[in-house]
Amino acid sequence: MSSMFAALLAASFFQSATVSEDQGSPAAEAAVTASAPDTELTDEDRQDAARDLKDSRFYNKPGATRAEYERDWNECRLIARGSRTPGGVVVVPYNSAIISPAVAAGAGMLGGLLGGAIAEGSQRRQNRQTCLLVRGWALVDVDDATKKRIAAMTEAERNAFFEDVVGSTRPGMRKIRWNNEFAAPRVAPVD
Amino acid sequence: MTARHAFLAALMLAPVAAPATAQLRADKPADLSQPVTLQPGQGAIVVGFRRPDKPSAGKSAKVDFRRYDSATQDIVLPPENAKETGDTTTYHVRVKSAQKQLPLEHVVTVVSEGEYVLFGASSGPAEIANTFCFGAPVFRVKAGEVVYFGDMTPYVFVKLKDGSRAMMAVAYSSFPEDARKALEGRPELAQAFRPAENRNGATYRCAGTQMLAYQIPAEYMPPPPAPPAPEPVPEDAAAEPAAVTESE
């Protein structure tokens, strides 16, 4: 029983963000949070944001610019680290008063499993992704042909491609969006 | 029974018979088999746990609320010396389902008045390890009010219509009349009952392993306020022709 509980608990940590897939239609869900105020980005920040513009995945929000993507990506990174609120306020990275003892106990029970995952940043990356999806960005599931095309591009061509594609409105991209699955799951009917 | 025995019996019964009190962390449900007295500055939150289908049947759930400040768009933390100063403000509310075999149960928790935001939730035995800091419903509890937040339906590893599975979900619905009926046996609560005026999209600092957004579906949101009625035209004014300024 306890191992099943641990597995369920672990699964709950590593479940993917609430996402759905569709074919190139405009954002079906309104973003729930407003973007935080503009921040000055460094070249390093821009390079970091480019880590999620790859042949295998990239973000898209029709009408948005590359600069808006870089700003949102970096803000979401700070939020996922706990050093900024989604409203844009800088906070202390950790405050024991807002972690319930029960959560701490649960985390302790799973010990190295959770600690390792968090340290590696997989959950942080997942949280950053959810943050971007909630802000109205969609994660594009790149098809094999496009992957090959991007992989064959020079750096300049790739840069120009992503400059355009982050705000592209053209249909045909298979997108993963935020869809409120935790509060409104589309549960399959059971006999 | 001697006086000493009577005193001891009264002492043992005291915690049960005493009115529910708000505290820094409110995690005990009000005992609805006793009269529930709200002290000045206190209200209550009602949460329903609804299990309408096979996947939710027999599942337990937990829900966390935190005190919220809309002005700063953040949760309000207790001061470090809150206990020493006897602070009776509720900063953290933990609501747990108690009878998971029931298709519907309601839990009442006494809190201090103020704004509360949904902070996290879990289904089954798992602890709450998420936070809805990317956007969550927020509502206000005024002193003397018994505010119904909504019903939560627990799912664990549930199959979805697209064939995938959600590891965990706590679905929202709202049935105020069911909640009102559940309080009929406690008239002091029933007469103070009102559904929450929930507002989606409250953000706050992220402190939880899994960061999510939780949005009450539109069908359960309170209707938008009616547009202000046009001011009635005074009878005299209606009878008179509009003033016309002529210029040459």
Coordinates of C-alpha atoms in Angstrom, one line a residue:
Chain A
M1 CA 0.0 0.0 0.0
S2 CA 2.7 2.4 1.0
S3 CA 4.6 1.7 -2.3
M4 CA 1.5 2.4 -4.2
F5 CA 1.0 5.6 -2.3
A6 CA 4.5 6.6 -3.0
A7 CA 4.1 5.9 -6.7
L8 CA 0.9 7.9 -6.9
L9 CA 2.5 10.8 -5.0
A10 CA 5.6 10.7 -7.2
A11 CA 3.4 10.5 -10.3
S12 CA 1.5 13.6 -9.1
F13 CA 4.8 15.5 -9.0
F14 CA 5.9 14.5 -12.5
Q15 CA 2.6 14.7 -14.3
S16 CA 2.9 17.0 -17.3
A17 CA 1.2 20.3 -17.4
T18 CA -2.4 20.4 -18.3
V19 CA -2.2 20.4 -22.0
S20 CA -4.2 19.6 -25.1
E21 CA -3.4 19.3 -28.7
D22 CA -5.0 20.9 -31.7
Q23 CA -4.3 21.8 -35.3
G24 CA -3.2 25.4 -35.8
S25 CA -6.3 27.2 -34.5
P26 CA -6.0 30.4 -32.6
A27 CA -5.6 30.1 -28.8
A28 CA -8.8 28.5 -27.5
E29 CA -8.2 29.4 -23.9
A30 CA -7.6 32.9 -22.6
A31 CA -4.4 33.4 -20.7
V32 CA -5.2 33.6 -17.0
T33 CA -2.4 35.9 -16.0
A34 CA -1.2 39.1 -17.4
S35 CA 2.5 39.4 -18.3
A36 CA 4.7 41.1 -15.7
P37 CA 6.2 44.5 -16.5
D38 CA 9.1 44.6 -19.0
T39 CA 12.5 43.7 -17.7
E40 CA 15.9 44.4 -19.2
L41 CA 17.2 41.2 -20.7
T42 CA 20.9 40.5 -21.2
D43 CA 22.4 38.6 -24.1
E44 CA 22.6 35.6 -21.8
D45 CA 18.9 35.8 -21.0
R46 CA 18.2 35.8 -24.7
Q47 CA 20.4 32.8 -25.3
D48 CA 18.8 31.0 -22.4
A49 CA 15.3 31.6 -23.9
A50 CA 16.6 30.3 -27.3
R51 CA 17.2 26.9 -25.6
D52 CA 13.5 26.3 -26.0
L53 CA 13.6 27.2 -29.7
K54 CA 14.8 24.0 -31.2
D55 CA 14.1 21.7 -34.1
S56 CA 12.2 19.4 -31.7
R57 CA 10.1 22.0 -29.9
F58 CA 9.4 25.7 -29.9
Y59 CA 6.8 28.1 -28.6
N60 CA 4.2 30.0 -30.6
K61 CA 1.7 32.7 -29.9
P62 CA 0.1 34.2 -32.9
G63 CA 1.0 37.9 -33.3
A64 CA 3.7 37.8 -30.6
T65 CA 7.3 38.9 -31.3
R66 CA 10.6 37.1 -30.5
A67 CA 11.3 39.8 -27.9
E68 CA 7.9 39.1 -26.1
Y69 CA 8.8 35.4 -26.1
E70 CA 12.2 36.1 -24.6
R71 CA 10.7 38.3 -21.9
D72 CA 8.0 35.8 -21.0
W73 CA 10.5 32.9 -21.0
N74 CA 12.8 34.7 -18.6
E75 CA 10.0 35.8 -16.3
C76 CA 8.7 32.3 -16.2
R77 CA 12.1 31.1 -15.3
L78 CA 12.3 33.5 -12.4
I79 CA 8.8 32.4 -11.3
A80 CA 9.6 28.7 -11.5
R81 CA 12.7 29.4 -9.3
G82 CA 10.4 31.1 -6.8
S83 CA 12.2 34.4 -7.0
R84 CA 9.4 36.4 -8.6
T85 CA 5.6 36.2 -8.3
P86 CA 3.6 35.8 -11.5
G87 CA 2.4 39.4 -10.8
G88 CA 6.0 40.5 -11.2
V89 CA 7.0 41.2 -7.6
V90 CA 10.5 40.0 -6.5
V91 CA 10.3 37.7 -3.5
V92 CA 12.7 35.9 -1.3
P93 CA 13.5 32.5 -2.9
Y94 CA 12.3 30.4 0.0
N95 CA 10.1 31.0 3.0
S96 CA 9.4 28.1 5.3
A97 CA 6.2 29.7 6.5
I98 CA 4.5 29.0 3.2
I99 CA 5.5 25.4 2.9
S100 CA 3.1 23.3 5.0
P101 CA 4.6 20.8 7.4
A102 CA 2.5 18.1 5.7
V103 CA 4.2 18.8 2.3
A104 CA 7.5 18.8 3.9
A105 CA 6.7 15.4 5.5
G106 CA 5.6 14.1 2.1
A107 CA 8.7 15.3 0.4
G108 CA 10.8 13.8 3.1
M109 CA 9.2 10.4 2.7
L110 CA 10.1 10.3 -1.0
G111 CA 13.6 11.4 -0.1
G112 CA 16.2 11.2 -2.8
L113 CA 13.7 10.6 -5.6
L114 CA 12.1 14.1 -5.3
G115 CA 15.2 15.8 -4.1
G116 CA 17.1 14.5 -7.1
A117 CA 14.5 15.5 -9.6
I118 CA 14.1 18.9 -8.2
A119 CA 17.9 19.4 -8.1
E120 CA 18.1 18.4 -11.7
G121 CA 15.5 21.0 -12.5
S122 CA 13.1 18.7 -14.4
Q123 CA 10.2 20.0 -12.3
R124 CA 11.4 23.5 -12.7
R125 CA 11.4 23.1 -16.5
Q126 CA 7.9 21.7 -16.3
N127 CA 6.8 24.7 -14.2
R128 CA 8.4 27.1 -16.6
Q129 CA 6.5 25.4 -19.5
T130 CA 3.2 25.6 -17.6
C131 CA 3.9 29.3 -16.9
L132 CA 4.3 29.9 -20.6
L133 CA 1.3 27.9 -21.6
V134 CA -0.8 29.8 -19.0
R135 CA 0.4 33.0 -20.5
G136 CA -1.1 32.0 -23.9
W137 CA 2.0 30.4 -25.5
A138 CA 1.5 27.1 -27.2
L139 CA 4.2 24.5 -27.4
V140 CA 4.6 23.3 -31.0
D141 CA 4.9 19.6 -31.5
V142 CA 7.2 19.6 -34.5
D143 CA 6.6 17.1 -37.2
D144 CA 9.5 15.0 -38.6
A145 CA 9.7 16.9 -41.9
T146 CA 10.0 20.3 -40.2
K147 CA 12.5 18.9 -37.7
K148 CA 14.8 17.8 -40.6
R149 CA 14.3 21.2 -42.3
I150 CA 15.3 23.1 -39.2
A151 CA 18.2 20.8 -38.5
A152 CA 19.6 21.5 -42.0
M153 CA 19.4 25.3 -41.5
T154 CA 22.4 27.5 -41.0
E155 CA 22.5 29.5 -37.7
A156 CA 21.3 32.7 -39.5
E157 CA 18.5 30.8 -41.3
R158 CA 17.4 29.2 -38.0
N159 CA 17.4 32.6 -36.3
A160 CA 15.3 34.1 -39.0
F161 CA 13.0 31.1 -38.9
F162 CA 12.3 31.4 -35.2
E163 CA 12.1 35.2 -35.4
D164 CA 9.1 34.6 -37.6
V165 CA 7.6 31.4 -36.3
V166 CA 7.1 32.4 -32.6
G167 CA 4.4 34.8 -33.7
S168 CA 3.3 33.0 -36.8
T169 CA -0.5 32.7 -37.5
R170 CA -0.2 30.2 -40.2
P171 CA -2.2 27.0 -39.7
G172 CA -0.9 23.4 -39.7
M173 CA 1.2 23.5 -36.5
R174 CA 0.3 20.9 -34.0
K175 CA 0.2 22.7 -30.7
I176 CA 0.0 21.8 -27.0
R177 CA -1.9 24.4 -25.0
W178 CA -2.9 25.0 -21.4
N179 CA -6.4 23.6 -20.9
N180 CA -7.4 23.7 -17.2
E181 CA -7.3 19.9 -16.9
F182 CA -6.9 19.9 -13.1
A183 CA -10.1 21.9 -12.5
A184 CA -12.1 20.6 -15.5
P185 CA -10.8 17.2 -16.6
R186 CA -12.6 15.8 -19.6
V187 CA -13.2 12.5 -17.9
A188 CA -14.1 9.6 -20.2
P189 CA -17.5 8.1 -19.5
V190 CA -17.4 4.8 -17.6
D191 CA -19.9 2.0 -18.0
Chain B
M1 CA -21.3 12.7 41.3
T2 CA -19.0 14.8 43.4
A3 CA -18.1 18.4 42.5
R4 CA -14.6 17.2 41.5
H5 CA -16.1 14.7 39.1
A6 CA -18.5 17.2 37.7
F7 CA -15.6 19.6 37.1
L8 CA -13.5 16.9 35.4
A9 CA -16.4 15.9 33.2
A10 CA -17.0 19.6 32.2
L11 CA -13.3 19.9 31.4
M12 CA -13.4 16.9 29.2
L13 CA -16.4 18.1 27.3
A14 CA -15.2 21.6 27.0
P15 CA -13.2 21.2 23.8
V16 CA -16.3 19.7 22.1
A17 CA -18.8 22.2 23.4
A18 CA -16.7 25.3 22.9
P19 CA -17.5 27.4 19.9
A20 CA -15.2 26.8 17.0
T21 CA -12.4 29.3 17.0
A22 CA -10.3 30.7 14.1
Q23 CA -6.6 30.3 14.3
L24 CA -3.4 30.8 12.2
R25 CA -4.0 27.5 10.5
A26 CA -7.6 26.3 10.4
D27 CA -7.6 22.6 9.6
K28 CA -10.3 21.3 11.8
P29 CA -13.9 21.2 10.5
A30 CA -16.7 22.7 12.6
D31 CA -18.6 20.0 14.5
L32 CA -22.0 20.3 13.0
S33 CA -23.6 18.1 15.7
Q34 CA -23.1 21.1 18.0
P35 CA -24.2 24.8 17.6
V36 CA -21.4 26.6 15.8
T37 CA -20.9 30.1 17.1
L38 CA -19.0 32.6 15.0
Q39 CA -17.1 35.0 17.1
P40 CA -16.8 38.7 16.1
G41 CA -14.6 39.0 13.1
Q42 CA -15.2 35.4 12.1
G43 CA -16.9 33.7 9.1
A44 CA -16.8 30.2 7.7
I45 CA -15.9 28.5 4.4
V46 CA -18.1 25.6 3.1
V47 CA -16.5 23.1 0.7
G48 CA -18.4 20.3 -0.8
F49 CA -16.8 17.0 -1.9
R50 CA -18.8 15.6 -4.7
R51 CA -18.3 12.1 -6.2
P52 CA -20.8 11.8 -9.0
D53 CA -19.2 9.0 -11.0
K54 CA -17.3 5.8 -10.8
P55 CA -13.8 7.3 -11.1
S56 CA -14.4 9.7 -8.2
A57 CA -16.3 7.2 -6.0
G58 CA -14.5 6.4 -2.8
K59 CA -11.7 9.0 -3.3
S60 CA -10.7 11.5 -0.7
A61 CA -9.4 15.0 -1.3
K62 CA -7.7 17.9 0.4
V63 CA -7.9 21.6 -0.4
D64 CA -5.7 24.4 0.8
F65 CA -6.7 28.1 0.9
R66 CA -4.4 30.9 1.9
R67 CA -5.2 34.4 3.1
Y68 CA -4.8 36.7 0.1
D69 CA -4.3 40.4 -0.6
S70 CA -5.6 41.6 -4.0
A71 CA -3.8 44.9 -3.6
T72 CA -0.4 43.2 -3.5
Q73 CA -1.4 40.2 -5.6
D74 CA 0.1 37.9 -3.1
I75 CA -0.7 35.6 -0.2
V76 CA -0.4 37.0 3.3
L77 CA 2.0 35.3 5.5
P78 CA 1.6 35.2 9.3
P79 CA 4.0 37.5 11.1
E80 CA 6.9 35.7 12.7
N81 CA 5.6 36.5 16.2
A82 CA 2.0 35.7 15.4
K83 CA 1.7 33.1 18.2
E84 CA 3.3 35.3 20.8
T85 CA 1.1 38.2 20.0
G86 CA -2.1 36.0 20.1
D87 CA -2.9 36.7 16.4
T88 CA -6.2 35.0 15.6
T89 CA -6.1 35.8 11.9
T90 CA -6.5 32.7 9.7
Y91 CA -3.6 32.5 7.2
H92 CA -3.9 28.9 6.1
V93 CA -7.0 26.8 5.7
R94 CA -6.8 23.0 5.1
V95 CA -10.1 21.3 4.2
K96 CA -10.1 17.5 4.1
S97 CA -12.9 15.3 3.0
A98 CA -14.0 13.1 5.9
Q99 CA -16.3 10.4 4.5
K100 CA -15.0 9.3 1.1
Q101 CA -17.7 6.7 0.7
L102 CA -20.4 9.4 0.5
P103 CA -21.5 10.7 -2.9
L104 CA -21.6 14.2 -1.4
E105 CA -20.3 15.7 1.9
H106 CA -19.8 19.3 3.1
V107 CA -17.1 20.5 5.4
V108 CA -17.5 23.8 7.3
T109 CA -14.3 25.6 8.5
V110 CA -14.4 28.6 10.8
V111 CA -12.0 31.3 9.6
S112 CA -11.3 34.9 10.3
E113 CA -12.8 37.4 7.9
G114 CA -10.8 38.3 4.8
E115 CA -9.9 37.3 1.3
Y116 CA -8.9 33.7 0.6
V117 CA -7.3 32.2 -2.5
L118 CA -7.3 28.5 -3.6
F119 CA -3.7 27.5 -3.0
G120 CA -3.4 23.8 -3.8
A121 CA -5.4 20.5 -3.9
S122 CA -4.9 16.8 -4.1
S123 CA -6.9 13.6 -4.5
G124 CA -6.4 10.3 -2.8
P125 CA -3.8 9.8 -0.1
A126 CA -1.2 12.1 -1.8
E127 CA -0.3 15.2 0.1
I128 CA -0.8 18.6 -1.5
A129 CA 2.4 19.3 -3.4
N130 CA 1.0 21.7 -6.0
T131 CA 0.2 25.4 -6.0
F132 CA -2.1 27.3 -8.3
C133 CA 0.1 30.3 -8.3
F134 CA -0.3 30.9 -12.0
G135 CA -4.0 31.8 -11.5
A136 CA -6.5 30.7 -8.9
P137 CA -10.0 31.6 -7.7
V138 CA -10.2 34.2 -4.9
F139 CA -13.1 35.1 -2.7
R140 CA -14.0 37.1 0.3
V141 CA -15.4 36.0 3.6
K142 CA -17.1 38.7 5.7
A143 CA -17.6 38.5 9.4
G144 CA -20.8 36.6 10.2
E145 CA -21.0 35.0 6.7
V146 CA -20.9 31.3 5.8
V147 CA -19.4 31.3 2.3
Y148 CA -19.8 28.3 0.0
F149 CA -16.7 28.0 -2.2
G150 CA -17.9 25.1 -4.4
D151 CA -17.7 21.4 -4.7
M152 CA -14.5 19.5 -5.4
T153 CA -14.5 16.1 -7.2
P154 CA -11.4 14.0 -6.7
Y155 CA -9.8 12.0 -9.5
V156 CA -6.7 9.9 -9.5
F157 CA -5.1 8.5 -12.6
V158 CA -8.4 9.0 -14.4
K159 CA -9.0 8.2 -18.0
L160 CA -9.8 11.2 -20.2
K161 CA -11.9 11.4 -23.3
D162 CA -8.8 11.6 -25.6
G163 CA -7.6 8.3 -24.2
S164 CA -4.8 9.8 -22.0
R165 CA -4.9 9.8 -18.3
A166 CA -4.6 12.6 -15.8
M167 CA -2.5 11.6 -12.8
M168 CA -4.6 13.8 -10.6
A169 CA -7.4 16.2 -10.9
V170 CA -9.8 18.0 -8.5
A171 CA -12.7 19.1 -10.6
Y172 CA -14.7 22.1 -9.7
S173 CA -18.5 22.4 -9.7
S174 CA -21.0 24.5 -7.8
F175 CA -24.3 23.5 -6.3
P176 CA -25.1 26.1 -3.7
E177 CA -28.6 24.7 -3.0
D178 CA -27.2 21.4 -2.0
A179 CA -24.8 23.1 0.4
R180 CA -27.6 25.2 1.8
K181 CA -29.6 22.1 2.4
A182 CA -26.7 20.4 4.1
L183 CA -26.7 23.2 6.7
E184 CA -30.4 23.1 7.4
G185 CA -29.7 21.3 10.7
R186 CA -27.6 24.3 11.8
P187 CA -29.9 27.3 11.4
E188 CA -27.3 29.7 12.7
L189 CA -25.1 28.7 9.8
A190 CA -27.9 28.3 7.2
Q191 CA -29.2 31.9 7.7
A192 CA -25.7 33.3 7.2
F193 CA -25.1 31.2 4.1
R194 CA -24.2 32.6 0.7
P195 CA -22.3 31.4 -2.4
A196 CA -18.8 32.8 -2.8
E197 CA -18.3 35.5 -5.4
N198 CA -15.3 33.7 -6.9
R199 CA -13.0 35.6 -9.2
N200 CA -10.5 33.6 -11.3
G201 CA -6.9 34.6 -12.1
A202 CA -5.4 35.6 -8.7
T203 CA -1.7 35.0 -8.8
Y204 CA 0.8 34.9 -6.0
R205 CA 4.3 33.7 -5.1
C206 CA 4.9 30.2 -6.2
A207 CA 5.8 27.9 -3.3
G208 CA 5.0 24.3 -4.2
T209 CA 6.7 21.6 -6.2
Q210 CA 4.2 21.6 -9.0
M211 CA 3.0 25.0 -10.2
L212 CA -0.3 25.2 -12.0
A213 CA -3.3 27.3 -12.7
Y214 CA -6.8 26.5 -11.5
Q215 CA -9.7 28.1 -13.3
I216 CA -13.3 27.8 -12.3
P217 CA -15.1 26.9 -15.5
A218 CA -17.3 29.7 -16.9
E219 CA -20.5 27.8 -16.3
Y220 CA -19.9 28.0 -12.5
M221 CA -18.8 31.6 -12.4
P222 CA -21.3 34.1 -11.0
P223 CA -23.1 36.0 -13.7
P224 CA -21.5 39.4 -14.6
P225 CA -23.1 42.3 -12.8
A226 CA -26.0 43.8 -14.6
P227 CA -25.3 47.1 -16.4
P228 CA -26.5 50.1 -14.4
A229 CA -30.1 50.9 -15.1
P230 CA -30.6 54.2 -17.0
E231 CA -31.5 57.0 -14.7
P232 CA -35.2 57.7 -14.7
V233 CA -36.1 60.9 -16.6
P234 CA -38.0 63.3 -14.3
E235 CA -41.6 63.7 -15.5
D236 CA -41.2 67.5 -15.8
A237 CA -38.1 67.2 -17.9
A238 CA -39.8 64.6 -20.1
A239 CA -42.7 66.9 -20.7
E240 CA -40.6 69.9 -21.6
P241 CA -38.9 70.3 -25.0
A242 CA -35.2 69.9 -24.9
A243 CA -33.4 73.2 -24.4
V244 CA -32.0 74.5 -27.7
T245 CA -29.3 77.0 -27.9
E246 CA -29.5 79.0 -31.0
S247 CA -26.7 81.0 -32.4
E248 CA -26.8 83.5 -35.1

